[in-house]
Coordinates of C-alpha atoms in Angstrom, one line a residue:
Chain A
X1 CA -17.7 1.2 -18.3
X2 CA -19.9 -1.4 -16.8
X3 CA -18.7 -4.7 -15.7
X4 CA -20.4 -7.2 -13.5
X5 CA -18.2 -10.2 -14.2
X6 CA -17.3 -12.1 -11.1
X7 CA -13.5 -12.4 -11.1
X8 CA -11.6 -15.6 -10.3
X9 CA -9.9 -14.1 -7.4
X10 CA -8.0 -11.1 -6.1
X11 CA -5.1 -9.4 -7.7
X12 CA -1.9 -10.5 -6.0
X13 CA 0.4 -8.1 -4.2
X14 CA 3.8 -7.1 -5.4
X15 CA 6.6 -5.1 -3.7
X16 CA 6.6 -1.3 -3.9
X17 CA 10.3 -1.7 -4.9
X18 CA 12.9 0.9 -4.0
X19 CA 11.6 3.7 -6.3
X20 CA 8.1 4.5 -4.9
X21 CA 9.2 8.0 -3.6
X22 CA 7.9 10.1 -6.6
X23 CA 4.6 8.2 -6.8
X24 CA 3.7 7.8 -3.2
X25 CA 5.7 10.1 -0.9
X26 CA 6.5 13.1 -3.1
X27 CA 6.9 15.7 -0.3
X28 CA 6.8 18.6 -2.7
X29 CA 9.1 17.0 -5.2
X30 CA 6.3 16.6 -7.8
X31 CA 4.0 19.2 -9.2
X32 CA 0.9 18.4 -7.4
X33 CA -0.6 18.7 -3.9
X34 CA 0.6 15.9 -1.7
X35 CA -2.2 13.6 -1.0
X36 CA -0.6 12.6 2.3
X37 CA 2.1 13.6 4.7
X38 CA 3.3 12.0 7.9
X39 CA 0.8 14.0 9.9
X40 CA -2.9 13.4 10.6
X41 CA -3.2 16.7 12.4
X42 CA -5.8 19.1 11.3
X43 CA -6.5 22.6 12.7
X44 CA -9.7 21.5 14.4
X45 CA -8.5 18.2 15.8
X46 CA -9.0 17.6 19.5
X47 CA -7.1 15.1 21.6
X48 CA -3.5 14.6 22.9
X49 CA -1.0 15.5 20.2
X50 CA 1.7 12.9 20.0
X51 CA 4.7 12.1 17.9
X52 CA 5.6 8.5 17.1
X53 CA 9.1 7.9 15.8
X54 CA 11.5 5.0 15.4
X55 CA 13.6 3.1 12.9
X56 CA 13.1 0.1 10.7
X57 CA 15.7 -2.7 10.7
X58 CA 16.2 -5.9 8.6
X59 CA 17.2 -9.3 9.8
X60 CA 20.9 -8.3 10.1
X61 CA 20.0 -5.2 12.2
X62 CA 20.7 -3.0 9.2
X63 CA 18.6 0.1 8.8
X64 CA 16.0 -0.1 6.0
X65 CA 16.1 3.1 4.0
X66 CA 13.4 2.2 1.5
X67 CA 10.4 1.3 3.6
X68 CA 7.1 3.1 3.5
X69 CA 4.8 3.1 6.5
X70 CA 1.1 3.9 6.6
X71 CA -1.0 4.5 9.7
X72 CA -4.8 4.4 10.1
X73 CA -6.5 5.3 13.3
X74 CA -9.6 6.5 15.2
X75 CA -9.9 10.0 16.5
X76 CA -9.6 10.8 20.2
X77 CA -13.2 9.6 20.7
X78 CA -12.5 6.3 19.0
X79 CA -14.4 7.1 15.8
X80 CA -13.2 6.6 12.3
X81 CA -13.3 9.0 9.4
X82 CA -15.1 6.4 7.3
X83 CA -18.8 6.3 6.3
X84 CA -18.9 2.7 7.6
X85 CA -18.5 4.1 11.1
X86 CA -22.0 5.4 11.6
X87 CA -21.2 7.4 14.8
X88 CA -20.9 11.1 14.4
X89 CA -17.4 12.5 13.8
X90 CA -16.6 15.3 16.2
X91 CA -13.4 16.2 14.3
X92 CA -14.8 17.0 10.9
X93 CA -11.6 17.2 8.9
X94 CA -9.6 14.5 10.8
X95 CA -8.9 11.7 8.4
X96 CA -6.8 9.4 10.5
X97 CA -4.4 8.4 7.7
X98 CA -0.8 9.3 7.2
X99 CA 2.1 7.9 5.2
X100 CA 5.9 8.3 5.3
X101 CA 9.0 6.8 3.9
X102 CA 12.0 5.9 5.9
X103 CA 15.1 8.0 5.5
X104 CA 18.7 6.8 4.7
X105 CA 19.1 5.7 8.4
X106 CA 15.7 3.9 8.5
X107 CA 14.0 6.7 10.5
X108 CA 10.3 7.3 10.4
X109 CA 8.0 9.6 12.3
X110 CA 4.3 10.5 12.5
X111 CA 2.6 13.4 14.1
X112 CA -0.9 12.5 15.2
X113 CA -3.3 12.4 18.2
X114 CA -3.7 9.6 20.6
X115 CA -6.7 7.6 19.5
X116 CA -9.6 6.8 21.7
X117 CA -11.0 3.4 22.6
X118 CA -12.4 1.3 19.8
X119 CA -14.6 -1.8 20.6
X120 CA -13.7 -5.3 19.4
X121 CA -16.4 -7.4 17.7
X122 CA -17.7 -8.5 21.1
X123 CA -18.0 -5.0 22.3
X124 CA -15.0 -5.3 24.5
X125 CA -12.8 -2.2 24.7
X126 CA -9.5 -2.3 22.9
X127 CA -6.6 -0.2 24.3
X128 CA -5.8 2.9 22.2
X129 CA -3.9 1.7 19.1
X130 CA -2.9 2.7 15.6
X131 CA -2.9 0.3 12.7
X132 CA 0.3 0.1 10.8
X133 CA 1.1 -1.2 7.3
X134 CA 4.7 -1.7 6.4
X135 CA 5.8 -1.7 2.7
X136 CA 9.3 -2.0 1.3
X137 CA 11.7 -3.3 -1.3
X138 CA 12.1 -7.0 -0.6
X139 CA 8.5 -7.2 0.9
X140 CA 6.2 -8.9 -1.6
X141 CA 3.2 -8.0 0.4
X142 CA 2.8 -5.3 3.1
X143 CA 2.8 -6.4 6.7
X144 CA 0.2 -5.4 9.3
X145 CA 1.2 -4.4 12.8
X146 CA -0.3 -2.2 15.6
X147 CA 1.1 0.6 17.6
X148 CA 0.1 0.7 21.3
X149 CA 1.2 3.2 23.9
X150 CA 3.3 2.4 26.9
X151 CA 1.3 4.6 29.3
X152 CA -2.0 3.0 28.7
X153 CA -3.3 0.8 31.5
X154 CA -5.7 -0.8 29.1
X155 CA -2.9 -2.7 27.3
X156 CA -3.0 -5.4 29.9
X157 CA -6.6 -6.4 28.9
X158 CA -6.4 -5.6 25.2
X159 CA -8.0 -8.5 23.3
X160 CA -5.6 -8.3 20.4
X161 CA -2.4 -8.0 22.5
X162 CA -3.7 -11.0 24.4
X163 CA -3.3 -13.1 21.2
X164 CA 0.4 -12.2 21.2
X165 CA 2.9 -14.2 23.3
X166 CA 3.8 -12.2 26.4
X167 CA 7.4 -11.9 25.5
X168 CA 6.7 -10.4 22.1
X169 CA 4.1 -7.8 23.1
X170 CA 6.8 -5.1 23.7
X171 CA 7.4 -5.1 19.9
X172 CA 4.0 -3.4 19.5
X173 CA 4.2 -0.9 22.4
X174 CA 5.7 2.6 21.7
X175 CA 7.5 3.8 24.7
X176 CA 6.9 7.3 25.9
X177 CA 10.0 9.5 26.4
X178 CA 10.1 11.0 29.9
X179 CA 8.4 14.4 30.0
X180 CA 7.6 14.5 26.3
X181 CA 4.7 13.6 24.1
X182 CA 7.0 11.5 22.0
X183 CA 6.7 7.7 21.7
X184 CA 9.4 5.5 20.3
X185 CA 8.9 2.2 18.5
X186 CA 11.5 0.5 16.4
X187 CA 10.4 -2.1 13.9
X188 CA 12.4 -5.3 13.2
X189 CA 11.3 -7.1 10.1
X190 CA 13.1 -10.2 11.2
X191 CA 15.3 -11.6 14.0
X192 CA 15.3 -11.9 17.8
X193 CA 13.2 -8.7 18.3
X194 CA 11.0 -9.4 15.3
X195 CA 8.0 -7.1 15.3
X196 CA 4.7 -9.0 15.7
X197 CA 2.8 -9.0 12.4
X198 CA -0.8 -10.0 12.1
X199 CA -2.6 -12.2 9.6
X200 CA -5.7 -10.2 8.9
Chain B
X1 CA -18.5 -14.3 14.4
X2 CA -15.0 -14.4 13.0
X3 CA -13.5 -12.9 9.8
X4 CA -15.4 -10.4 7.8
X5 CA -13.1 -10.3 4.8
X6 CA -12.3 -14.0 4.3
X7 CA -8.6 -14.7 4.7
X8 CA -8.7 -17.4 2.0
X9 CA -8.3 -14.7 -0.5
X10 CA -4.8 -14.0 0.8
X11 CA -3.6 -17.3 -0.7
X12 CA -3.3 -15.4 -4.0
X13 CA -0.5 -13.3 -2.6
X14 CA 3.2 -14.2 -2.7
X15 CA 4.8 -15.8 0.3
X16 CA 6.8 -13.2 2.3
X17 CA 9.9 -15.2 1.9
X18 CA 10.6 -15.9 -1.8
X19 CA 14.4 -16.7 -1.8
X20 CA 14.8 -16.2 -5.5
X21 CA 14.0 -12.6 -4.8
X22 CA 17.1 -11.9 -2.8
X23 CA 15.9 -8.8 -1.0
X24 CA 13.2 -10.8 0.7
X25 CA 15.7 -13.0 2.5
X26 CA 16.5 -10.5 5.3
X27 CA 13.2 -8.7 5.2
X28 CA 10.5 -11.4 5.4
X29 CA 9.4 -12.2 8.9
X30 CA 10.7 -15.5 10.2
X31 CA 7.9 -15.9 12.8
X32 CA 4.4 -16.9 11.7
X33 CA 1.9 -14.0 11.4
X34 CA -0.6 -14.0 14.2
X35 CA -4.2 -14.5 13.1
X36 CA -6.8 -12.1 14.6
X37 CA -10.4 -11.2 14.2
X38 CA -11.2 -8.0 12.3
X39 CA -12.3 -5.2 14.5
X40 CA -13.7 -1.8 13.5
X41 CA -10.1 -0.6 13.1
X42 CA -9.4 -3.2 10.3
X43 CA -12.9 -2.9 8.7
X44 CA -12.7 0.8 8.2
X45 CA -10.3 2.6 5.9
X46 CA -9.2 5.9 4.5
X47 CA -11.7 7.7 2.2
X48 CA -10.6 10.4 -0.1
X49 CA -12.3 13.6 -1.2
X50 CA -11.7 15.2 -4.5
X51 CA -9.7 18.0 -3.0
X52 CA -6.2 16.5 -3.6
X53 CA -6.6 14.6 -6.8
X54 CA -6.9 17.1 -9.6
X55 CA -8.0 16.7 -13.2
X56 CA -5.0 15.9 -15.2
X57 CA -3.1 14.0 -12.5
X58 CA -4.0 10.8 -14.4
X59 CA -2.1 12.0 -17.5
X60 CA 1.6 11.4 -17.1
X61 CA 2.4 12.8 -20.5
X62 CA 1.3 16.4 -19.9
X63 CA 3.0 17.1 -16.6
X64 CA 6.0 18.9 -18.2
X65 CA 6.8 21.4 -20.9
X66 CA 7.4 18.9 -23.7
X67 CA 6.1 15.5 -24.6
X68 CA 7.9 12.5 -23.1
X69 CA 9.7 10.1 -25.3
X70 CA 8.4 6.6 -25.9
X71 CA 5.2 4.9 -26.7
X72 CA 2.1 6.6 -25.5
X73 CA -0.4 4.2 -24.0
X74 CA -3.8 4.3 -22.3
X75 CA -4.1 2.1 -19.2
X76 CA -7.6 1.6 -17.9
X77 CA -9.7 -0.9 -16.0
X78 CA -12.2 -1.6 -13.3
X79 CA -11.4 -1.7 -9.6
X80 CA -13.8 -4.3 -8.1
X81 CA -13.9 -6.8 -5.3
X82 CA -13.8 -10.5 -5.7
X83 CA -17.6 -10.7 -5.6
X84 CA -17.7 -8.5 -8.7
X85 CA -18.8 -5.2 -7.0
X86 CA -17.2 -2.1 -8.4
X87 CA -15.2 -0.1 -5.9
X88 CA -16.1 3.6 -6.4
X89 CA -14.0 6.6 -5.5
X90 CA -10.9 4.6 -4.7
X91 CA -7.6 6.4 -4.9
X92 CA -5.4 4.7 -7.5
X93 CA -1.7 5.8 -7.5
X94 CA 0.8 4.7 -10.1
X95 CA 4.6 5.0 -10.5
X96 CA 6.9 3.6 -13.2
X97 CA 10.1 3.8 -15.1
X98 CA 10.4 5.9 -18.3
X99 CA 10.5 4.4 -21.8
X100 CA 14.2 3.6 -21.4
X101 CA 13.7 1.8 -18.1
X102 CA 14.9 4.5 -15.8
X103 CA 13.2 5.9 -12.7
X104 CA 13.5 9.5 -11.5
X105 CA 15.2 8.4 -8.3
X106 CA 18.6 9.1 -7.0
X107 CA 19.3 5.4 -6.3
X108 CA 18.5 4.4 -9.9
X109 CA 21.9 4.5 -11.6
X110 CA 20.9 2.4 -14.6
X111 CA 22.9 4.0 -17.5
X112 CA 19.8 4.8 -19.5
X113 CA 18.6 8.4 -20.2
X114 CA 16.4 10.3 -17.9
X115 CA 13.5 12.0 -19.7
X116 CA 13.1 15.7 -18.6
X117 CA 9.4 15.4 -19.7
X118 CA 8.6 12.3 -17.7
X119 CA 8.5 11.9 -14.0
X120 CA 6.5 8.7 -13.9
X121 CA 3.9 9.3 -11.2
X122 CA 0.2 9.7 -11.5
X123 CA -3.0 9.3 -9.6
X124 CA -6.7 9.2 -10.0
X125 CA -9.9 8.2 -8.3
X126 CA -12.1 5.4 -9.6
X127 CA -15.5 6.7 -10.7
X128 CA -18.9 5.8 -9.3
X129 CA -18.7 2.3 -10.9
X130 CA -15.1 1.7 -10.0
X131 CA -13.6 2.6 -13.4
X132 CA -10.2 4.3 -13.7
X133 CA -8.0 5.5 -16.6
X134 CA -4.5 6.8 -17.1
X135 CA -2.5 8.1 -20.1
X136 CA 1.2 7.3 -19.8
X137 CA 4.3 6.0 -21.6
X138 CA 5.1 2.3 -21.9
X139 CA 7.9 1.7 -19.4
X140 CA 11.1 -0.1 -20.5
X141 CA 12.6 -3.2 -19.0
X142 CA 15.6 -2.5 -16.8
X143 CA 18.4 -4.4 -15.2
X144 CA 18.7 -5.0 -11.5
X145 CA 21.2 -6.7 -9.3
X146 CA 19.2 -9.7 -8.2
X147 CA 21.1 -12.3 -10.2
X148 CA 23.2 -12.6 -13.4
X149 CA 21.5 -10.8 -16.3
X150 CA 18.5 -10.0 -14.2
X151 CA 16.0 -7.6 -16.0
X152 CA 12.6 -6.7 -14.7
X153 CA 9.7 -7.2 -17.2
X154 CA 8.1 -3.8 -18.0
X155 CA 5.7 -2.9 -15.3
X156 CA 3.6 -0.1 -13.7
X157 CA 3.2 0.0 -10.0
X158 CA -0.3 0.5 -8.7
X159 CA -1.5 1.4 -5.2
X160 CA -5.2 1.0 -4.4
X161 CA -7.2 1.3 -1.1
X162 CA -10.7 -0.2 -1.4
X163 CA -13.2 0.0 1.5
X164 CA -11.1 -1.0 4.4
X165 CA -7.5 -1.2 5.7
X166 CA -7.4 -4.9 5.0
X167 CA -8.2 -4.4 1.3
X168 CA -5.1 -2.3 0.8
X169 CA -3.2 -3.4 -2.2
X170 CA 0.1 -2.5 -3.9
X171 CA 0.7 -4.5 -7.1
X172 CA 2.4 -4.3 -10.5
X173 CA 0.7 -4.4 -13.8
X174 CA 2.7 -6.3 -16.5
X175 CA 2.3 -6.3 -20.3
X176 CA 1.1 -9.3 -22.3
X177 CA 3.7 -11.6 -23.8
X178 CA 6.7 -10.2 -22.1
X179 CA 9.7 -12.6 -22.7
X180 CA 11.1 -11.8 -19.3
X181 CA 8.2 -13.3 -17.3
X182 CA 9.9 -16.7 -16.9
X183 CA 13.1 -15.2 -15.4
X184 CA 11.6 -12.7 -13.0
X185 CA 11.5 -13.8 -9.3
X186 CA 9.1 -10.9 -8.3
X187 CA 6.5 -11.9 -10.9
X188 CA 7.0 -15.6 -10.1
X189 CA 6.7 -15.0 -6.4
X190 CA 3.0 -15.6 -6.9
X191 CA 2.8 -19.4 -6.7
X192 CA -0.5 -19.9 -8.5
X193 CA -0.3 -19.4 -12.2
X194 CA -3.9 -18.2 -12.6
X195 CA -3.3 -15.6 -9.9
X196 CA 0.0 -14.6 -11.4
X197 CA -1.6 -14.0 -14.8
X198 CA -4.2 -11.7 -13.2
X199 CA -1.2 -9.2 -13.0
X200 CA -0.9 -9.2 -16.7
X201 CA -2.9 -6.5 -18.6
X202 CA -4.6 -7.3 -21.8
X203 CA -4.2 -5.4 -25.1
X204 CA -7.4 -3.5 -25.8
X205 CA -7.8 -2.7 -29.5
X206 CA -11.3 -1.5 -29.0
X207 CA -10.2 1.4 -26.8
X208 CA -6.9 2.0 -28.7
X209 CA -7.0 5.5 -30.2
X210 CA -6.2 5.7 -33.9
X211 CA -3.0 7.6 -34.7
X212 CA -2.5 8.3 -31.0
X213 CA -2.1 5.5 -28.4
X214 CA -2.4 1.8 -27.8
X215 CA -4.6 0.8 -24.9
X216 CA -4.1 -1.8 -22.2
X217 CA -6.8 -3.0 -19.8
X218 CA -6.0 -3.9 -16.2
X219 CA -8.7 -4.8 -13.8
X220 CA -7.8 -4.7 -10.1
X221 CA -9.6 -7.1 -7.9
X222 CA -9.6 -6.4 -4.1
X223 CA -10.8 -8.7 -1.3
X224 CA -14.5 -9.1 -1.0
X225 CA -16.6 -8.6 2.0
X226 CA -18.3 -11.5 3.6
X227 CA -22.1 -11.0 3.8
X228 CA -22.0 -11.9 7.5
X229 CA -22.9 -8.9 9.5
X230 CA -20.6 -7.8 12.3
X231 CA -22.0 -8.2 15.8
X232 CA -22.2 -5.4 18.4
X233 CA -21.4 -2.7 15.9

């Protein structure tokens, strides 16, 4: 079907609602191959393997059991699995995308690699970061955040973190657990510790 | 050099806090979103091969032993950006209630029958010109606890990716002429009426199959890319 009509505008967003599980995060409960899991890892991937975990809370500090999180990131060399990124991809099957739902206590987790440095539009290095999209019942449009890593010196000069008031930056920085390759980041949709969300 | 995908387009979206939709009250951020320039991270996005989406994943009526109950329908349309360009090879995922308005989900306790022959999930990729197609069952309206006598208009949830992480969209497709529109705070969370009506499909007699299924057309429009090239990239 061919169509070249210029539309009036974009299709508005609506909430995923509470019942997205079978459509988006089936985890073997539906008769098809899962398109996504909460892992970006592939057998040939190089880089530091890390686990990111945390919980999602609402404005009353109550765990949110019906959130869906998506991450998008570069590989360890800072390259994206996207034809728009013209640089060669060393990790041929690394896709850089993962998705998970929160459980009844609001827990989420991702297994991935620590991404490399990606330049900003001025060519300035950004500290290693992962893009995060947060969907959920009660959320009419998904929210965009970033996940940074507590053991990265580059955070101090990161051009995006610099846009964030200093007292709120910690809401985007996953904290490494001593002696482990596990980073923790809780998300607060609202309230005193509200996670920083970006207008992109 | 600033934004690559103009942020003006975002005005079509609902406001995060829409108090009539009660679940938004404790889940919408209170603090303003922080504007930022798009970097390579935002301008790239997931790309899908054909290895996970199989032929038949777009027919929700043939996933089980028997035929689902209800009114078989075809839902099809064009995924394009706001400049009119088709979005090829985009993953389109859908999920919905059955003909009785019940989801296959442990938390859906609406006293309407579950259909053993209908799970309500499907997926496909848009073709080289951005066209997609599903066969499914028209979902029923269902009650929810938002307010007295609250019923959701019949709808199908759609998830679409586009060319970058900032074009990511989850929306709901509604059916023309639904009497519940006026009373639904989720539908009405979109303040602009024209934008709101872009979530309503149109009945498509031309592509309706005689003796088999009615057809509805639903075009999905994603953000368009500014022609301005990105520096230092």
